[in-house]
Amino acid sequence: MKKLFAVIGDPIAHSMSPSMHNDLFYYYGIDAHYHALHVKRGDLKRAVDGLRAINISGFNVTVPHKIEILSLLDRVDPLAKAIGAVNTVVNEDGQLVGYNTDGEGSVKGIMNKIPDLHNQNILIIGAGGAAKAIYFTLSSIGVKNIDVTNRTREKAEALVAECPYKVNSQIWTRNDVEERLGEYDIIVQTTSIGMEPDIECQPISLHNLKENSFVSDIIYNPLETKLLRFAKEKGAHTQNGIDMFVLQGALSFKKWTGIFPDQTRMEKMVLKQLGGQEC
Ligand code: NAP
């Protein structure tokens, strides 16, 4: 029987995940279908009961359900539990098991460019859900230092305090971090600043950016944020959010099928949907 996979969220109509995963099922000859399901806030429990009843093989979870889903699952992987958010659910012999592939997706994307992160001095801009997944995943593999700057300092403090993996960290104001920017090898931008339609906004100034540093912005719409444009002009290496998006999807696909899929094929499919150029 055809296997069923899905992504649940609100809004969900513009999700790129169905095309990306359905193309992979076709490519690998797997008899399965992946569907976008609109599940409103407040309807999550009923939706999960329904997905259990039809014995769904697996599903992705997106905004606004990534946190609430934890209490509705049979088991949650330790890293996802620590992060407090699940984006991938696998039906393991009737048990719904939650994972978080967002952080690993981002970190794998960075490691595709910088294979050894252990001696890197890293700055994360932002302290929301994505920042937490990335901070916790980076801490779990062991890096030299991860500093954080965020508009709301308390959220950055909570993020650092809640991390179960010990890592050297300082929290800086925007002004402080702009002055110290030359100390960082890697900067990961995780806020929504610079996204469509506010593409002329930038979370921090990069005037003091070190040449040859690496700047990753997890936004993929637009493909090149103002921050990335400026980083390039300063001689930095840059990466947009496509890598993270593709890799979090690839890691979900691997959990469902055992196959780590062709990243280039996935990237082409995503770029086609965004109507952009290959990067
Ligand atoms: P979130 O939990 O709502 O966090 C939002 C972050 O942005 C917080 O740090 C927030 O600061 C900051 N922020 C928002 N508006 C701001 C403003 N006007 N000025 C200063 N800071 C502001 O969201 P999220 O889930 O982490 O997602 C953040 C971004 O990552 C979104 O653009 C999302 O599309 C993108 N994302 C990409 C991928 C991918 O696969 N590439 C995956 C997940 C998310 P405060 O704490 O002060 O509010």
Tab-separated table of N, CA, C and O and ligand atoms in Angstrom, residues 62-63 66-67 102 106 125-132 134 149-153 155-156 174 189-193 195 203 217-221 240-249, ligand 1:
chain	number	residue	atom	x	y	z
A	62	THR	N	5.652	22.112	11.355
A	62	THR	CA	6.193	23.460	11.238
A	62	THR	C	5.366	24.440	12.060
A	62	THR	O	4.471	24.027	12.817
A	63	VAL	N	5.683	25.726	11.935
A	63	VAL	CA	5.045	26.791	12.722
A	63	VAL	C	3.518	26.661	12.617
A	63	VAL	O	3.018	26.469	11.517
A	66	LYS	N	5.608	23.277	16.482
A	66	LYS	CA	6.850	22.552	16.777
A	66	LYS	C	7.064	22.271	18.269
A	66	LYS	O	7.765	21.328	18.627
A	67	ILE	N	6.482	23.108	19.133
A	67	ILE	CA	6.675	22.921	20.585
A	67	ILE	C	5.550	22.057	21.163
A	67	ILE	O	5.793	21.067	21.857
A	102	ASP	N	16.321	20.444	12.347
A	102	ASP	CA	16.648	21.834	11.963
A	102	ASP	C	18.090	22.193	12.328
A	102	ASP	O	18.841	22.714	11.504
A	106	SER	N	21.281	22.786	9.742
A	106	SER	CA	22.093	23.992	9.660
A	106	SER	C	23.569	23.669	9.875
A	106	SER	O	24.436	24.125	9.119
A	125	ILE	N	23.301	35.215	15.825
A	125	ILE	CA	22.430	36.391	15.941
A	125	ILE	C	21.002	35.867	16.041
A	125	ILE	O	20.513	35.200	15.132
A	126	GLY	N	20.342	36.171	17.182
A	126	GLY	CA	18.976	35.696	17.404
A	126	GLY	C	18.938	34.660	18.507
A	126	GLY	O	19.971	34.040	18.843
A	127	ALA	N	17.752	34.494	19.101
A	127	ALA	CA	17.601	33.505	20.177
A	127	ALA	C	16.211	32.868	20.120
A	127	ALA	O	15.643	32.504	21.146
A	128	GLY	N	15.668	32.742	18.916
A	128	GLY	CA	14.360	32.100	18.743
A	128	GLY	C	14.513	30.593	18.588
A	128	GLY	O	15.549	30.014	18.944
A	129	GLY	N	13.484	29.964	18.034
A	129	GLY	CA	13.470	28.509	17.902
A	129	GLY	C	14.615	27.978	17.062
A	129	GLY	O	15.277	27.001	17.442
A	130	ALA	N	14.873	28.612	15.919
A	130	ALA	CA	15.929	28.124	15.034
A	130	ALA	C	17.298	28.316	15.703
A	130	ALA	O	18.158	27.423	15.648
A	131	ALA	N	17.493	29.468	16.355
A	131	ALA	CA	18.771	29.739	17.038
A	131	ALA	C	19.033	28.674	18.101
A	131	ALA	O	20.156	28.174	18.238
A	132	LYS	N	17.990	28.325	18.828
A	132	LYS	CA	18.137	27.331	19.895
A	132	LYS	C	18.567	25.982	19.323
A	132	LYS	O	19.485	25.328	19.842
A	134	ILE	N	20.132	25.409	16.575
A	134	ILE	CA	21.506	25.498	16.055
A	134	ILE	C	22.519	25.568	17.212
A	134	ILE	O	23.528	24.873	17.218
A	149	THR	N	23.874	37.175	20.358
A	149	THR	CA	23.292	38.512	20.500
A	149	THR	C	21.841	38.438	20.065
A	149	THR	O	21.521	37.753	19.090
A	150	ASN	N	20.967	39.106	20.827
A	150	ASN	CA	19.545	39.072	20.494
A	150	ASN	C	18.890	40.357	20.977
A	150	ASN	O	19.296	40.925	21.986
A	151	ARG	N	17.866	40.798	20.243
A	151	ARG	CA	17.130	42.017	20.643
A	151	ARG	C	16.685	41.900	22.101
A	151	ARG	O	16.895	42.789	22.906
A	152	THR	N	16.089	40.757	22.463
A	152	THR	CA	15.626	40.559	23.837
A	152	THR	C	16.680	39.735	24.581
A	152	THR	O	16.804	38.524	24.385
A	153	ARG	N	17.442	40.426	25.424
A	153	ARG	CA	18.577	39.783	26.091
A	153	ARG	C	18.145	38.566	26.921
A	153	ARG	O	18.815	37.538	26.954
A	155	LYS	N	15.956	36.399	26.436
A	155	LYS	CA	15.764	35.169	25.652
A	155	LYS	C	17.119	34.521	25.322
A	155	LYS	O	17.247	33.301	25.332
A	156	ALA	N	18.117	35.355	25.104
A	156	ALA	CA	19.466	34.818	24.860
A	156	ALA	C	19.993	34.167	26.135
A	156	ALA	O	20.611	33.098	26.095
A	174	ARG	N	23.822	44.468	20.793
A	174	ARG	CA	24.114	44.700	19.376
A	174	ARG	C	25.352	45.594	19.217
A	174	ARG	O	26.242	45.296	18.429
A	189	GLN	N	23.217	33.940	11.227
A	189	GLN	CA	22.110	34.873	11.373
A	189	GLN	C	20.810	34.075	11.397
A	189	GLN	O	20.474	33.408	10.425
A	190	THR	N	20.073	34.130	12.517
A	190	THR	CA	18.869	33.292	12.649
A	190	THR	C	17.589	34.092	12.859
A	190	THR	O	16.544	33.499	13.092
A	191	THR	N	17.660	35.425	12.847
A	191	THR	CA	16.417	36.186	13.049
A	191	THR	C	15.660	36.278	11.721
A	191	THR	O	16.168	35.875	10.676
A	192	SER	N	14.456	36.827	11.785
A	192	SER	CA	13.663	36.981	10.553
A	192	SER	C	13.966	38.316	9.857
A	192	SER	O	13.335	38.652	8.860
A	193	ILE	N	14.967	39.060	10.364
A	193	ILE	CA	15.275	40.366	9.770
A	193	ILE	C	15.980	40.210	8.429
A	193	ILE	O	16.995	39.516	8.331
A	195	MET	N	14.093	39.314	5.740
A	195	MET	CA	13.181	38.480	4.956
A	195	MET	C	12.231	39.328	4.135
A	195	MET	O	11.929	40.460	4.518
A	203	PRO	N	20.133	42.836	10.691
A	203	PRO	CA	20.090	42.764	12.162
A	203	PRO	C	21.247	43.466	12.857
A	203	PRO	O	21.087	44.005	13.948
A	217	ASP	N	23.293	32.897	6.657
A	217	ASP	CA	21.992	33.488	6.996
A	217	ASP	C	20.951	32.428	6.708
A	217	ASP	O	20.875	31.921	5.584
A	218	ILE	N	20.136	32.044	7.706
A	218	ILE	CA	19.215	30.915	7.489
A	218	ILE	C	17.968	31.323	6.702
A	218	ILE	O	17.145	30.479	6.369
A	219	ILE	N	17.861	32.604	6.370
A	219	ILE	CA	16.758	33.057	5.510
A	219	ILE	C	17.029	32.591	4.069
A	219	ILE	O	18.173	32.632	3.615
A	220	TYR	N	15.979	32.131	3.369
A	220	TYR	CA	16.163	31.772	1.948
A	220	TYR	C	15.254	32.560	1.021
A	220	TYR	O	15.232	32.317	-0.183
A	221	ASN	N	14.497	33.482	1.577
A	221	ASN	CA	13.648	34.319	0.738
A	221	ASN	C	13.742	35.768	1.223
A	221	ASN	O	13.100	36.102	2.199
A	240	ASN	N	23.364	30.926	2.131
A	240	ASN	CA	21.979	31.301	2.446
A	240	ASN	C	21.233	30.125	3.091
A	240	ASN	O	21.800	29.060	3.330
A	241	GLY	N	19.928	30.318	3.362
A	241	GLY	CA	19.163	29.320	4.123
A	241	GLY	C	18.735	28.095	3.341
A	241	GLY	O	18.128	27.178	3.907
A	242	ILE	N	19.055	28.048	2.040
A	242	ILE	CA	18.664	26.883	1.237
A	242	ILE	C	19.344	25.615	1.762
A	242	ILE	O	18.721	24.567	1.870
A	243	ASP	N	20.619	25.734	2.095
A	243	ASP	CA	21.363	24.551	2.564
A	243	ASP	C	20.691	23.955	3.804
A	243	ASP	O	20.492	22.747	3.902
A	244	MET	N	20.330	24.829	4.756
A	244	MET	CA	19.690	24.333	5.975
A	244	MET	C	18.348	23.697	5.648
A	244	MET	O	18.016	22.617	6.143
A	245	PHE	N	17.577	24.371	4.778
A	245	PHE	CA	16.249	23.853	4.443
A	245	PHE	C	16.354	22.476	3.782
A	245	PHE	O	15.643	21.531	4.146
A	246	VAL	N	17.258	22.375	2.814
A	246	VAL	CA	17.436	21.110	2.086
A	246	VAL	C	17.936	20.019	3.045
A	246	VAL	O	17.439	18.891	3.039
A	247	LEU	N	18.900	20.373	3.889
A	247	LEU	CA	19.492	19.344	4.752
A	247	LEU	C	18.541	18.891	5.863
A	247	LEU	O	18.514	17.705	6.203
A	248	GLN	N	17.725	19.825	6.408
A	248	GLN	CA	16.755	19.349	7.411
A	248	GLN	C	15.777	18.386	6.757
A	248	GLN	O	15.379	17.384	7.357
A	249	GLY	N	15.418	18.657	5.484
A	249	GLY	CA	14.529	17.762	4.745
A	249	GLY	C	15.209	16.435	4.421
A	249	GLY	O	14.602	15.371	4.533
B	1	NAP	P1	11.305	32.805	16.218
B	1	NAP	O1	11.389	31.671	17.172
B	1	NAP	O2	10.059	33.605	16.166
B	1	NAP	O3	12.560	33.795	16.521
B	1	NAP	C1	12.658	35.024	15.859
B	1	NAP	C2	13.996	35.697	16.170
B	1	NAP	O4	14.081	36.891	15.383
B	1	NAP	C3	14.178	36.124	17.612
B	1	NAP	O5	15.538	36.097	17.961
B	1	NAP	C4	13.659	37.579	17.560
B	1	NAP	O6	14.182	38.396	18.579
B	1	NAP	C5	14.223	38.023	16.245
B	1	NAP	N1	13.500	39.154	15.682
B	1	NAP	C6	12.304	39.117	15.034
B	1	NAP	N2	11.952	40.369	14.651
B	1	NAP	C7	12.937	41.194	15.063
B	1	NAP	C8	13.158	42.607	14.945
B	1	NAP	N3	12.295	43.405	14.331
B	1	NAP	N4	14.288	43.116	15.478
B	1	NAP	C9	15.192	42.307	16.108
B	1	NAP	N5	15.041	40.974	16.245
B	1	NAP	C10	13.918	40.425	15.725
B	1	NAP	O7	11.544	32.309	14.717
B	1	NAP	P2	12.426	31.065	14.197
B	1	NAP	O8	11.559	29.865	14.067
B	1	NAP	O9	13.667	30.978	15.025
B	1	NAP	O10	12.766	31.533	12.702
B	1	NAP	C11	13.600	32.647	12.466
B	1	NAP	C12	13.921	32.771	10.987
B	1	NAP	O11	14.568	31.590	10.533
B	1	NAP	C13	12.710	32.937	10.068
B	1	NAP	O12	13.053	33.870	9.085
B	1	NAP	C14	12.518	31.553	9.455
B	1	NAP	O13	11.916	31.608	8.176
B	1	NAP	C15	13.964	31.099	9.347
B	1	NAP	N6	14.108	29.633	9.362
B	1	NAP	C16	14.769	29.058	8.303
B	1	NAP	C17	14.921	27.686	8.279
B	1	NAP	C18	15.631	27.030	7.119
B	1	NAP	O14	15.466	25.813	6.929
B	1	NAP	N7	16.430	27.740	6.357
B	1	NAP	C19	14.427	26.884	9.329
B	1	NAP	C20	13.782	27.513	10.407
B	1	NAP	C21	13.633	28.903	10.409
B	1	NAP	P3	13.405	38.543	20.005
B	1	NAP	O15	13.781	37.328	20.799
B	1	NAP	O16	13.898	39.796	20.559
B	1	NAP	O17	11.922	38.574	19.695
